[in-house]
Short mmCIF file of C-alpha atoms and ligand atoms in Angstrom, two decimals:
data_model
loop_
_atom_site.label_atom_id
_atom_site.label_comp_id
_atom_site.label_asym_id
_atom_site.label_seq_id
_atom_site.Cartn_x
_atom_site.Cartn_y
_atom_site.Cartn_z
CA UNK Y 2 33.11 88.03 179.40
CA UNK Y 3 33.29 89.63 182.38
CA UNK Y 4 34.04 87.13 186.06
CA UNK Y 5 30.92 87.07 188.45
CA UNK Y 6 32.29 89.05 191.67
CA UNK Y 7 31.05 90.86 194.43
CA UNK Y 8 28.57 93.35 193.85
CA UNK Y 9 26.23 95.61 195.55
CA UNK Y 10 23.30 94.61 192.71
CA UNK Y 11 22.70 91.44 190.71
CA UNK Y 12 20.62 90.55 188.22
CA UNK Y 13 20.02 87.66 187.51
CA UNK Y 14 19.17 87.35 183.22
CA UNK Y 15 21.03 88.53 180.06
CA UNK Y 16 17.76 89.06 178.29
CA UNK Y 17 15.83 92.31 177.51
CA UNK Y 18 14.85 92.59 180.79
CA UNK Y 19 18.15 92.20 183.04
CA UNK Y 20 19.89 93.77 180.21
CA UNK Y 21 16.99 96.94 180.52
CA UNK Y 22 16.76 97.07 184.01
CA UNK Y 23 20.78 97.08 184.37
CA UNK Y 24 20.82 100.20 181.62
CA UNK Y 25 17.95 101.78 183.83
CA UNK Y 26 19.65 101.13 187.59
CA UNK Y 27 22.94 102.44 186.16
CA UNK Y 28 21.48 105.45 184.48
CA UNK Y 29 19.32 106.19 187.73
CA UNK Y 30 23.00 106.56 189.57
CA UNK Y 31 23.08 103.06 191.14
CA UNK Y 32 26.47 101.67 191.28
CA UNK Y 33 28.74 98.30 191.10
CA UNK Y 34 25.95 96.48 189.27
CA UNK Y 35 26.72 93.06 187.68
CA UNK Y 36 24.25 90.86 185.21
CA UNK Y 37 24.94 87.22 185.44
CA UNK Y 38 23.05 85.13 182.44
CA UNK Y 39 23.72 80.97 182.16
CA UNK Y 40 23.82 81.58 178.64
CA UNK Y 41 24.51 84.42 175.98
CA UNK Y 42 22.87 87.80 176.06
CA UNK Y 43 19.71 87.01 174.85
CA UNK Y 44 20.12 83.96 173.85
CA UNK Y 45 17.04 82.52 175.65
CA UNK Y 46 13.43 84.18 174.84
CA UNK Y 47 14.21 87.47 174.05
CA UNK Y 48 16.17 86.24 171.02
CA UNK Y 49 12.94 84.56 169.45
CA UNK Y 50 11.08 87.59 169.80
CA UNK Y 51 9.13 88.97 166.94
CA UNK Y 52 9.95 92.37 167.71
CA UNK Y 53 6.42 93.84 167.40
CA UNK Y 54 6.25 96.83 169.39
CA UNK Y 55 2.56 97.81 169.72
CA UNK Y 56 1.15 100.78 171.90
CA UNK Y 57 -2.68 100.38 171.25
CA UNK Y 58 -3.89 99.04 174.77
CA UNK Y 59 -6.46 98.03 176.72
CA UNK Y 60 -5.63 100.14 179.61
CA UNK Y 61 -4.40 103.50 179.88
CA UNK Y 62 -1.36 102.28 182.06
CA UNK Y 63 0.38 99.45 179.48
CA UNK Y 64 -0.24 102.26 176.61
CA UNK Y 65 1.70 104.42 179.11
CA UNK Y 66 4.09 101.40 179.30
CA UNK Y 67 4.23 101.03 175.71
CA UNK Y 68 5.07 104.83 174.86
CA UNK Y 69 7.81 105.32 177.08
CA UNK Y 70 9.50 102.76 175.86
CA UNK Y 71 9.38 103.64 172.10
CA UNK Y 72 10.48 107.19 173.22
CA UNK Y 73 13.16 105.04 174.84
CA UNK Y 74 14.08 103.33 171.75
CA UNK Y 75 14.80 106.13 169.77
CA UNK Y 76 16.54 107.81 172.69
CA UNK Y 77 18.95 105.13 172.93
CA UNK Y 78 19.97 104.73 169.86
CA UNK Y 79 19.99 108.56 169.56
CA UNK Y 80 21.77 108.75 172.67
CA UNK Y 81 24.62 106.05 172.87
CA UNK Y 82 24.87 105.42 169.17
CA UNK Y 83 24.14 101.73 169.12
CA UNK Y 84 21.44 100.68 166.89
CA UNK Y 85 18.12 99.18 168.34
CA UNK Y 86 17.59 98.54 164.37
CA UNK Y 87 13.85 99.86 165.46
CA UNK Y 88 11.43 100.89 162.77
CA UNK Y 89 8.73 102.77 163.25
CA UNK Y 90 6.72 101.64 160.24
CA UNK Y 91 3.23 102.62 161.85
CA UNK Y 92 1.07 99.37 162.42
CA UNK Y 93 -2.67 98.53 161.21
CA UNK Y 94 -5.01 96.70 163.44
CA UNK Y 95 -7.41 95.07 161.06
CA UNK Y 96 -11.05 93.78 162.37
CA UNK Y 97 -13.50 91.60 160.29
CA UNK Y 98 -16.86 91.62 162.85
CA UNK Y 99 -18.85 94.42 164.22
CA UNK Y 100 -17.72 93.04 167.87
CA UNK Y 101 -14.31 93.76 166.96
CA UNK Y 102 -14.89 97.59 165.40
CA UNK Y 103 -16.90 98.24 168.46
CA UNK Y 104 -13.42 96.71 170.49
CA UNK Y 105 -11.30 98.87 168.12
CA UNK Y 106 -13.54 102.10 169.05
CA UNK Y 107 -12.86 101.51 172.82
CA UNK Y 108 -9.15 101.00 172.00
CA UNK Y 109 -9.02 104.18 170.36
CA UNK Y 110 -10.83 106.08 173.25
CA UNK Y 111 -7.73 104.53 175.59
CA UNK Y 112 -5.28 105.27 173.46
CA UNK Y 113 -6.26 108.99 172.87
CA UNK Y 114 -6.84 109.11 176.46
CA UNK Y 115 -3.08 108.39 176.94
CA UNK Y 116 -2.11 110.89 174.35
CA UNK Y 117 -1.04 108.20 171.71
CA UNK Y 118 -1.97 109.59 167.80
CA UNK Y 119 -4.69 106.95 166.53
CA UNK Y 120 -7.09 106.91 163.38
CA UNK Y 121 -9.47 104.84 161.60
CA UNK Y 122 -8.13 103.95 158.33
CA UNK Y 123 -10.77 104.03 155.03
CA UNK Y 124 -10.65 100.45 152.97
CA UNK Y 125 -9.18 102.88 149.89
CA UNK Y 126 -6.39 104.11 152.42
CA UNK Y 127 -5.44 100.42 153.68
CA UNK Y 128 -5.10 99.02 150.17
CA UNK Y 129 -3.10 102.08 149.68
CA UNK Y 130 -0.97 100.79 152.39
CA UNK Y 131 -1.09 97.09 151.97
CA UNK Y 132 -1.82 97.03 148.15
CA UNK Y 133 -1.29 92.84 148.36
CA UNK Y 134 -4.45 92.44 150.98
CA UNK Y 135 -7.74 91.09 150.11
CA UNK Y 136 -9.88 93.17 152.46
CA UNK Y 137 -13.07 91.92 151.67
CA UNK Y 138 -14.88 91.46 155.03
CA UNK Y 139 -12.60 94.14 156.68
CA UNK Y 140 -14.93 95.91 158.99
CA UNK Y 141 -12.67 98.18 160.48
CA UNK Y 142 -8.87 99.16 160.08
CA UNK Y 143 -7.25 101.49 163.58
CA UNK Y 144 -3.99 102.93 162.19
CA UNK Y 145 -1.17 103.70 164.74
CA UNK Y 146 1.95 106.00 162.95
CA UNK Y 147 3.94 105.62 165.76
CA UNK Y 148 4.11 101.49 166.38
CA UNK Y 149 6.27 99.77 164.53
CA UNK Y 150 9.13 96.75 164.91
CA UNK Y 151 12.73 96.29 166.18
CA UNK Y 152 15.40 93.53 166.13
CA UNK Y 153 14.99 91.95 169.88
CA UNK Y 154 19.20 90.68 169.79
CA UNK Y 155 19.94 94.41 168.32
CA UNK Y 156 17.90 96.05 171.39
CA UNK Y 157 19.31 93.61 173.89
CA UNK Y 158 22.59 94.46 172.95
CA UNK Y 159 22.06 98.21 172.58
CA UNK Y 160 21.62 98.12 176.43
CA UNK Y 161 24.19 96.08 177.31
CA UNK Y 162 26.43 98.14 175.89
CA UNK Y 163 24.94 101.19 176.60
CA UNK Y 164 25.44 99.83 180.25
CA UNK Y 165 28.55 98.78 179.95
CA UNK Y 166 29.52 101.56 178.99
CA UNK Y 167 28.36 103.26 182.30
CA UNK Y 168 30.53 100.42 184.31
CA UNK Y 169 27.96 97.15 184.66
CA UNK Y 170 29.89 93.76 184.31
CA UNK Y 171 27.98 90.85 182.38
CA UNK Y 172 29.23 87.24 183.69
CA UNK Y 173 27.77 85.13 180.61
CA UNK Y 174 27.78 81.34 180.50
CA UNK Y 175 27.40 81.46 184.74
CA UNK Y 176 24.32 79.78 185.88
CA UNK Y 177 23.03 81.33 189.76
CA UNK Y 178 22.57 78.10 191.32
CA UNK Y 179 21.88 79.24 194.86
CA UNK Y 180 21.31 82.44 197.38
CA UNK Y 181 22.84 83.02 200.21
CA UNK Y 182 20.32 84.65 202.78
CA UNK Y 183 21.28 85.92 205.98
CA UNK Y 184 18.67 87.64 208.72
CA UNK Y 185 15.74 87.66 206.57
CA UNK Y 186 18.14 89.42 203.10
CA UNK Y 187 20.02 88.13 200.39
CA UNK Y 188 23.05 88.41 201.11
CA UNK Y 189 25.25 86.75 198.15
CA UNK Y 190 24.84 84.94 195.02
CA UNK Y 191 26.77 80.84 194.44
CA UNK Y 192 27.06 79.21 191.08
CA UNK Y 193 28.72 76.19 190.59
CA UNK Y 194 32.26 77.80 190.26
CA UNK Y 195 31.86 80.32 193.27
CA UNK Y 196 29.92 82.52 195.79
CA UNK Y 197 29.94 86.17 195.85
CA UNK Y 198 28.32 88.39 198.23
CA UNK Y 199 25.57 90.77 196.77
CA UNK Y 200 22.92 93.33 198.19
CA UNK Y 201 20.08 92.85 196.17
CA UNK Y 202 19.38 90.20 193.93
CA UNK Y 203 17.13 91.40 190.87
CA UNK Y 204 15.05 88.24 189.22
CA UNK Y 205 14.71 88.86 185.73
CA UNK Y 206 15.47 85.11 184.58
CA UNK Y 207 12.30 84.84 182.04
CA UNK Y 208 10.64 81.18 181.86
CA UNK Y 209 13.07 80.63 184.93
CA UNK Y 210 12.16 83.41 186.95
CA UNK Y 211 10.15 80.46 188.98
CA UNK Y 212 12.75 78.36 189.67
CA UNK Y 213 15.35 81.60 190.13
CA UNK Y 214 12.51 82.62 193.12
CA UNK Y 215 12.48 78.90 194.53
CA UNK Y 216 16.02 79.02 195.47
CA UNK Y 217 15.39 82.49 198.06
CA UNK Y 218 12.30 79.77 199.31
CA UNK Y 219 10.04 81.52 197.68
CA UNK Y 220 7.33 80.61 195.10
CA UNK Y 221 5.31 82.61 192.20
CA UNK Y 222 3.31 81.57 189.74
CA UNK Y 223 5.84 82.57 186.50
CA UNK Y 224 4.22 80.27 183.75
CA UNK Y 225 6.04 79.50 180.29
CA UNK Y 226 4.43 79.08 177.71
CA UNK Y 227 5.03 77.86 174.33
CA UNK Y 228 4.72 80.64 171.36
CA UNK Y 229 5.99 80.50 167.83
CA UNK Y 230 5.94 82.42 164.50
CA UNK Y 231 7.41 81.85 161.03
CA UNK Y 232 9.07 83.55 158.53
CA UNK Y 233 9.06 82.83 155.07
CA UNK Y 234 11.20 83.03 152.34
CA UNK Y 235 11.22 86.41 149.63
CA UNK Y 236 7.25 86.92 148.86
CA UNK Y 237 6.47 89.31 146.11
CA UNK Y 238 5.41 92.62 147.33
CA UNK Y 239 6.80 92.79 150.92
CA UNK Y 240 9.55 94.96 152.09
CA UNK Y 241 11.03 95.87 155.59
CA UNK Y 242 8.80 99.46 154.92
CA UNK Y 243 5.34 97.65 155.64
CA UNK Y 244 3.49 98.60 158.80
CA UNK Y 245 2.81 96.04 161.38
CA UNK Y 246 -0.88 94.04 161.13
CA UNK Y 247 -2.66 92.59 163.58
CA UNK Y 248 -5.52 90.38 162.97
CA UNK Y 249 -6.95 89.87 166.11
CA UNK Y 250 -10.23 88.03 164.57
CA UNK Y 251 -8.13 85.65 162.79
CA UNK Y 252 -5.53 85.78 166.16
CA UNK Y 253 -2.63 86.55 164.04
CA UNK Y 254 0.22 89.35 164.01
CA UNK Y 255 2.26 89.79 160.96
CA UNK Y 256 4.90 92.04 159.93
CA UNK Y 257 7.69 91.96 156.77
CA UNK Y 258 11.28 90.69 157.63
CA UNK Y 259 13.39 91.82 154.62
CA UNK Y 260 11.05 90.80 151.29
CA UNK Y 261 9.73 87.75 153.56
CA UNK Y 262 6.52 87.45 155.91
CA UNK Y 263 6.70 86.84 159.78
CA UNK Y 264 3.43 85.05 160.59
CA UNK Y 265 2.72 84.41 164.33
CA UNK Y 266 -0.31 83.58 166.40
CA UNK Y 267 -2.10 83.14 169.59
CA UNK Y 268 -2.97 79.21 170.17
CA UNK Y 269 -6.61 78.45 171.24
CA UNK Y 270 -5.12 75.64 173.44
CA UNK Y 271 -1.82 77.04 174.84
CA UNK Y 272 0.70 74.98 175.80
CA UNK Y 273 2.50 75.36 178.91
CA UNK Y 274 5.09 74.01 180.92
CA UNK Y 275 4.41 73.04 184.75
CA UNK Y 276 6.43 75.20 187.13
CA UNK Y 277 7.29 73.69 189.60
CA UNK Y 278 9.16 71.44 186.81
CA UNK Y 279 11.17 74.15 185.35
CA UNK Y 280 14.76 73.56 186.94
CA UNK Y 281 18.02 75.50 187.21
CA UNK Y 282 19.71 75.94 183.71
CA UNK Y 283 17.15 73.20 182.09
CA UNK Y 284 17.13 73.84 178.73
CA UNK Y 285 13.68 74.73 177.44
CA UNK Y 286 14.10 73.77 174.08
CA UNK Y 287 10.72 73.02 171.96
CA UNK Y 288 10.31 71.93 168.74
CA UNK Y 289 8.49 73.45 165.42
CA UNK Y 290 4.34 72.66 165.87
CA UNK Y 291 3.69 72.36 162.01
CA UNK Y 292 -0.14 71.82 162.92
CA UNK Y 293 -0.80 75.09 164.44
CA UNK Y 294 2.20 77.12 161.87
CA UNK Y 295 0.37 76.05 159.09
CA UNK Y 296 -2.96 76.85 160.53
CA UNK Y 297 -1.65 80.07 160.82
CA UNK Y 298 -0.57 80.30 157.31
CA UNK Y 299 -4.23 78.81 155.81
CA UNK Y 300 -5.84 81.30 158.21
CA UNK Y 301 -3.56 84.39 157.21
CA UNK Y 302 -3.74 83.31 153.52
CA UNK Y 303 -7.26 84.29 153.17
CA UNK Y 304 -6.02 88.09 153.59
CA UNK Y 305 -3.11 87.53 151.70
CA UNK Y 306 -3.13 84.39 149.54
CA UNK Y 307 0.27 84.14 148.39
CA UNK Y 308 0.84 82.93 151.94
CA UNK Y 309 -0.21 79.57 150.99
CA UNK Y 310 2.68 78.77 148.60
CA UNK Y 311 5.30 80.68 149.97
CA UNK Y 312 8.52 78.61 151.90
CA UNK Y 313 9.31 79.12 154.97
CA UNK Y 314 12.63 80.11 155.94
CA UNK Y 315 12.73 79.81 159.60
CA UNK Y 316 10.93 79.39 162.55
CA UNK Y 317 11.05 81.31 166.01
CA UNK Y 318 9.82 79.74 169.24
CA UNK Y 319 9.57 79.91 172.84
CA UNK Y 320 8.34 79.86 176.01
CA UNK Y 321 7.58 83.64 177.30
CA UNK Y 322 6.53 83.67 180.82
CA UNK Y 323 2.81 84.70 182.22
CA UNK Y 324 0.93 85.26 185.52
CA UNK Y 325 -2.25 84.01 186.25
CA UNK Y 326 -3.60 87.95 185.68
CA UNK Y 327 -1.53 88.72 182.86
CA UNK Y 328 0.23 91.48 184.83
CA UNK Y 329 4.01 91.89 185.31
CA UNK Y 330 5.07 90.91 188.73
CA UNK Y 331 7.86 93.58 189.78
CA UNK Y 332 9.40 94.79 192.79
CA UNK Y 333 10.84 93.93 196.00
CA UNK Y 334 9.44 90.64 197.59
CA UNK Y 335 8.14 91.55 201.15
CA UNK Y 336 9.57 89.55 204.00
CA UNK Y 337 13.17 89.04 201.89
CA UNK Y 338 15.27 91.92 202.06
CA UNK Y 339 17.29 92.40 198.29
CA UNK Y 340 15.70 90.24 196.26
CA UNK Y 341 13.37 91.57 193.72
CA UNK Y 342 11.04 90.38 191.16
CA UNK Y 343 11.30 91.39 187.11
CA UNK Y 344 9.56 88.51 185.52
CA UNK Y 345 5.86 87.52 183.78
CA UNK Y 346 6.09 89.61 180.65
CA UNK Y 347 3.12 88.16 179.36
CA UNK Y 348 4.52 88.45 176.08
CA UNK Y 349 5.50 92.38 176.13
CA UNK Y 350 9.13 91.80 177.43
CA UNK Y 351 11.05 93.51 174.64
CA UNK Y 352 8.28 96.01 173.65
CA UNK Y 353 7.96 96.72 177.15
CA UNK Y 354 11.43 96.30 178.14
CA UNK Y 355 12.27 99.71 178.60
CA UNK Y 356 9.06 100.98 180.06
CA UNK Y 357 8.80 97.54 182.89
CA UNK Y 358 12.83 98.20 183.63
CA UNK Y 359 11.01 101.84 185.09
CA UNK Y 360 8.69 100.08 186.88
CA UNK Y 361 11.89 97.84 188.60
CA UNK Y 362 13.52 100.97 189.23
CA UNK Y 363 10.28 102.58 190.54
CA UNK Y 364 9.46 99.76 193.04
CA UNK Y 365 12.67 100.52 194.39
CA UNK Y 366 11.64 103.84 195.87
CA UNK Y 367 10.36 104.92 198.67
CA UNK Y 368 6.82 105.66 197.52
CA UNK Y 369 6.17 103.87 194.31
CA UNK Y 370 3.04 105.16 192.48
CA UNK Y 371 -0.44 102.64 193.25
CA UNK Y 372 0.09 101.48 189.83
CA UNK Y 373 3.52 100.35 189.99
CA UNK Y 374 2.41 99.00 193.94
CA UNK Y 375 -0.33 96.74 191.58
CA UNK Y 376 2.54 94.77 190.37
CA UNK Y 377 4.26 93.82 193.36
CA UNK Y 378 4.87 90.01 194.04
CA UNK Y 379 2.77 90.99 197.47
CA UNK Y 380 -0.34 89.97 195.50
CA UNK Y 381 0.72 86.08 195.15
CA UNK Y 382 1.78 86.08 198.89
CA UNK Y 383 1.02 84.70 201.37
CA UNK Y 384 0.13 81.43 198.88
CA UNK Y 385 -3.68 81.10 199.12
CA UNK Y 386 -3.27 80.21 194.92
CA UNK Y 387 -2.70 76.69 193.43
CA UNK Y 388 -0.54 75.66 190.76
CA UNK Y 389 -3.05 74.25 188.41
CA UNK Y 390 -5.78 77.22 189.10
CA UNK Y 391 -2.71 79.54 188.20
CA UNK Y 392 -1.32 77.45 185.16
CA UNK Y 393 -5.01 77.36 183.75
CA UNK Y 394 -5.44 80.96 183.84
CA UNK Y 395 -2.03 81.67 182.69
CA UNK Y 396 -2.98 79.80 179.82
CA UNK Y 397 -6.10 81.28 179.72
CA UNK Y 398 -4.25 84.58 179.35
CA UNK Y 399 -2.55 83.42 176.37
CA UNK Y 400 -5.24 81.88 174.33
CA UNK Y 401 -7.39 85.09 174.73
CA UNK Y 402 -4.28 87.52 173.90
CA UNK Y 403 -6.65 88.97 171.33
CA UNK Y 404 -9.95 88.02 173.13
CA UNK Y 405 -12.99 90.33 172.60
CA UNK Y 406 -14.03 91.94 176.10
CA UNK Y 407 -16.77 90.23 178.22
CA UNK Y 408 -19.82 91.87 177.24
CA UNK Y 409 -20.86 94.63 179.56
CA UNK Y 410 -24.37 93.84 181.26
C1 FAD R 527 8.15 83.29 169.39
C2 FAD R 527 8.07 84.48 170.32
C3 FAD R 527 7.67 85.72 169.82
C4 FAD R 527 7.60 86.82 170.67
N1 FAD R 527 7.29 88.05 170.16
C5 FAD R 527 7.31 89.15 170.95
C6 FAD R 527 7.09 90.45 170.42
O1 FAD R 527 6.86 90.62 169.22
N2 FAD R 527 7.15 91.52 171.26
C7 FAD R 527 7.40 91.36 172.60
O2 FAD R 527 7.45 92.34 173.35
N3 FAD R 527 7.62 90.14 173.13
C8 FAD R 527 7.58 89.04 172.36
N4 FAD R 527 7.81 87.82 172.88
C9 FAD R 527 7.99 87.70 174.33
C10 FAD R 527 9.38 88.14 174.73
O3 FAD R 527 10.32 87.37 174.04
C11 FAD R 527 9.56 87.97 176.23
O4 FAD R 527 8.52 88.65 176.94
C12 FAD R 527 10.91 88.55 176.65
O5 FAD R 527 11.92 88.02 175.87
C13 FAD R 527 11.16 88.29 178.11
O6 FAD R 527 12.45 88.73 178.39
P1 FAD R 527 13.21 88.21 179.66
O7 FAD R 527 14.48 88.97 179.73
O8 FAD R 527 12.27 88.25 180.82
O9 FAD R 527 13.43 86.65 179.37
P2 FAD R 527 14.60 85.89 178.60
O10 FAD R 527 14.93 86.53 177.32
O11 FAD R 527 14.25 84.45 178.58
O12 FAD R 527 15.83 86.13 179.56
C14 FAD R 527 15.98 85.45 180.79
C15 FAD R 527 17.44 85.05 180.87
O13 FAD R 527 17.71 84.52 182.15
C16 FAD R 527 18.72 83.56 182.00
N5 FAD R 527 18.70 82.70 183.18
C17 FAD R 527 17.69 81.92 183.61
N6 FAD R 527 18.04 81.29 184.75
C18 FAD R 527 19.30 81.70 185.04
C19 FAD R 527 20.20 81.38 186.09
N7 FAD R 527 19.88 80.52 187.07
N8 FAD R 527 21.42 81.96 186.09
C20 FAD R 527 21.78 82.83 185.11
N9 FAD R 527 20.94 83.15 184.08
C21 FAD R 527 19.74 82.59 184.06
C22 FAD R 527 18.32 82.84 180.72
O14 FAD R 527 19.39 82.14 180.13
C23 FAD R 527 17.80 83.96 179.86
O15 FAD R 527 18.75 84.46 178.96
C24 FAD R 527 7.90 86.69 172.06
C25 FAD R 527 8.30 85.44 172.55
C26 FAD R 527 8.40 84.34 171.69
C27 FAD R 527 8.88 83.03 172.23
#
């Protein structure tokens, strides 16, 4: 473990973000960078993380997103020779309405549109994939060869090394417990040991990123909440080789882990954590919710009913952060000279790592494209929002993670 010092960039978070944008600012020629995380490299959210890695979209741009950053994968292990232990197993996106083919046809559209190799799937070709599925009542299955799933704590530390490598320093167990701003910039960086002086100040502190933006006086809405999955023990017929499903009808995502099944879903009632209670270096531990895990095994065991009976090893959970538009807010924060926003993954933080550490790096130039512009922390300011409108619709974000469109009149 490197000491926190001086530097000309820091970033605060050891997660897949700092640890992507740090690989990313390094490898763009920026120098004398330093990552400071309270804890251990992704040992926060990033370290719960499923892993799914899933391109199909809504919108040209996070397919975009999504693409780069599986090129990126490949590239980096390809490149540097540490494993992201990503595996591009294809994924199947399985619907069981007519509303939800007619969802899966515009998804398609997008996803050609953005170049990204798409088909629908026969029901004899999806049992030939997923021989253990019951797809009665399958009414459509969109195939993507190119998704697939990665180990978040492999990628995490595929960067970090990758970017130490290249000269960063990561300061682990140091919590940033204040800024130091002088003249309208950040101008240095104090934790309870020690202040160092820094140029720019890059927020990529997750569930914290709220409370990391509260000490330059500033305030976004950066909502956690909670999110869980488990993973059972050896179930006959499942190996690492499976492709990714997604159930959006049933609002579960499930992939293999070794010869065992990793079950998550998307809460109707999400449960999130006020921000303006999330504190310096709180820990944000939550416990198992057996209500809603099981629900998600009864629900997932009418595709697959061996579900039912099978133990379960482990379970993940956390508290990824959203926005009250379930866009990332990124860039420089106008009016505060060095400190910059990397925060509100909405969930996509290690699929999107690589692609959103672009957008960081993009926001830093001159003339970012409109898109990247969209995400700017400019939209929350000056504060005409209020906390409970933006925790509501954060929430709101989550629950309908696999909502059906609004109708088009
Ligand atoms: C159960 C679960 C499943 C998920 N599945 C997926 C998935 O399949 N695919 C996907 O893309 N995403 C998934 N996510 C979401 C994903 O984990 C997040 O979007 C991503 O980890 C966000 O990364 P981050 O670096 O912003 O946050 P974090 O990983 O939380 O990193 C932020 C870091 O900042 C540090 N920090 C905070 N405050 C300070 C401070 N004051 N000083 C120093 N350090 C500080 C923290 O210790 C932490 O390590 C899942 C999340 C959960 C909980």
């Amino acid at each position: 473990m490197a000491e926190i010092r001086d530097a000309e960039v820091t970033i605060v978070g050891g997660g897949a973000i700092g640890c992507a944008v740090a690989y990313a600012l390094v490898r763009a020629g920026y120098r004398d960078i330093q990552v400071v995380e309270q804890g251990e490299l992704a040992g926060a959210t990033s370290g719960q993380a499923a892993g799914l890695v899933g391109q199909v979209r809504a919108t040209r741009e996070r397919c975009l997103l999504a693409m780069a950053s599986v090129a990126e994968y490949a590239r980096i292990e390809r490149e540097t020779g540490y494993p992201a232990d990503w595996r591009p197993t294809g994924s199947v996106r399985i619907a069981m309405t007519e509303e939800r083919a007619a969802e899966f046809r515009a998804l398609a559209a997008v996803a050609r549109s953005a170049g990204l190799e798409v088909e629908f799937l026969t029901a004899a070709r999806l049992a030939g994939r997923f021989p253990m599925l019951d797809t009665t009542g399958v009414t459509a299955a969109l195939w993507c060869p190119t998704d697939g799933y990665l180990q978040p704590n492999s990628l995490v530390t595929a960067y970090a090394r990758a970017a130490r490598d290249r000269g960063v320093t990561f300061a682990t167990r140091t919590t940033v417990t204040g800024l130091r701003i002088t003249g309208g910039a950040v101008t240095g960086v104090r934790t309870g040991r020690r202040a160092v002086a820094t140029d720019m100040v890059i927020n990529a502190a997750g569930p914290w990123a709220g409370a990391v933006a509260r000490l330059a006086g500033q305030q976004f809405p950066v909502v956690p909440v909670r999110h869980e999955y488990f993973v059972t023990r050896a179930v006959p017929g499942w190996h690492a080789g499976l492709p990714v499903l997604r159930i959006p009808d049933l609002r579960l995502y499930v992939r293999a882990e070794g010869p065992g099944i990793l079950c998550g879903g998307w809460e109707p009632d999400g449960l999130s954590l006020d921000p303006r209670q999330v504190a310096i270096g709180q820990p944000l531990a939550v416990p198992p919710d057996w209500d809603v895990l099981s629900g998600f095994a009864a629900d997932f065991a009418r595709l697959a009913p061996p579900v039912a009976q099978a133990e379960v090893r482990e379970v993940f959970r956390g508290f990824p952060a959203f926005s009250p538009d379930g866009r990332f807010i990124v860039g420089p924060v106008p009016g505060l000279r060095g400190f910059v926003m990397a925060a509100a993954c909405n969930a996509h933080g290690v699929s999107g790592s690589a692609g959103l550490a672009q957008h960081v790096l993009e926001s830093l130039q001159p003339d970012p494209s409109p898109y990247v512009r969209s995400l700017s922390p400019a939209r929350y300011l000056p504060r005409t929002w209020d906390w409970e409108s933006a925790r509501a619709q954060a929430e709101a974000i989550y629950e309908n993670y696999y909502g059906l469109p609004p109708p088009r009149s």
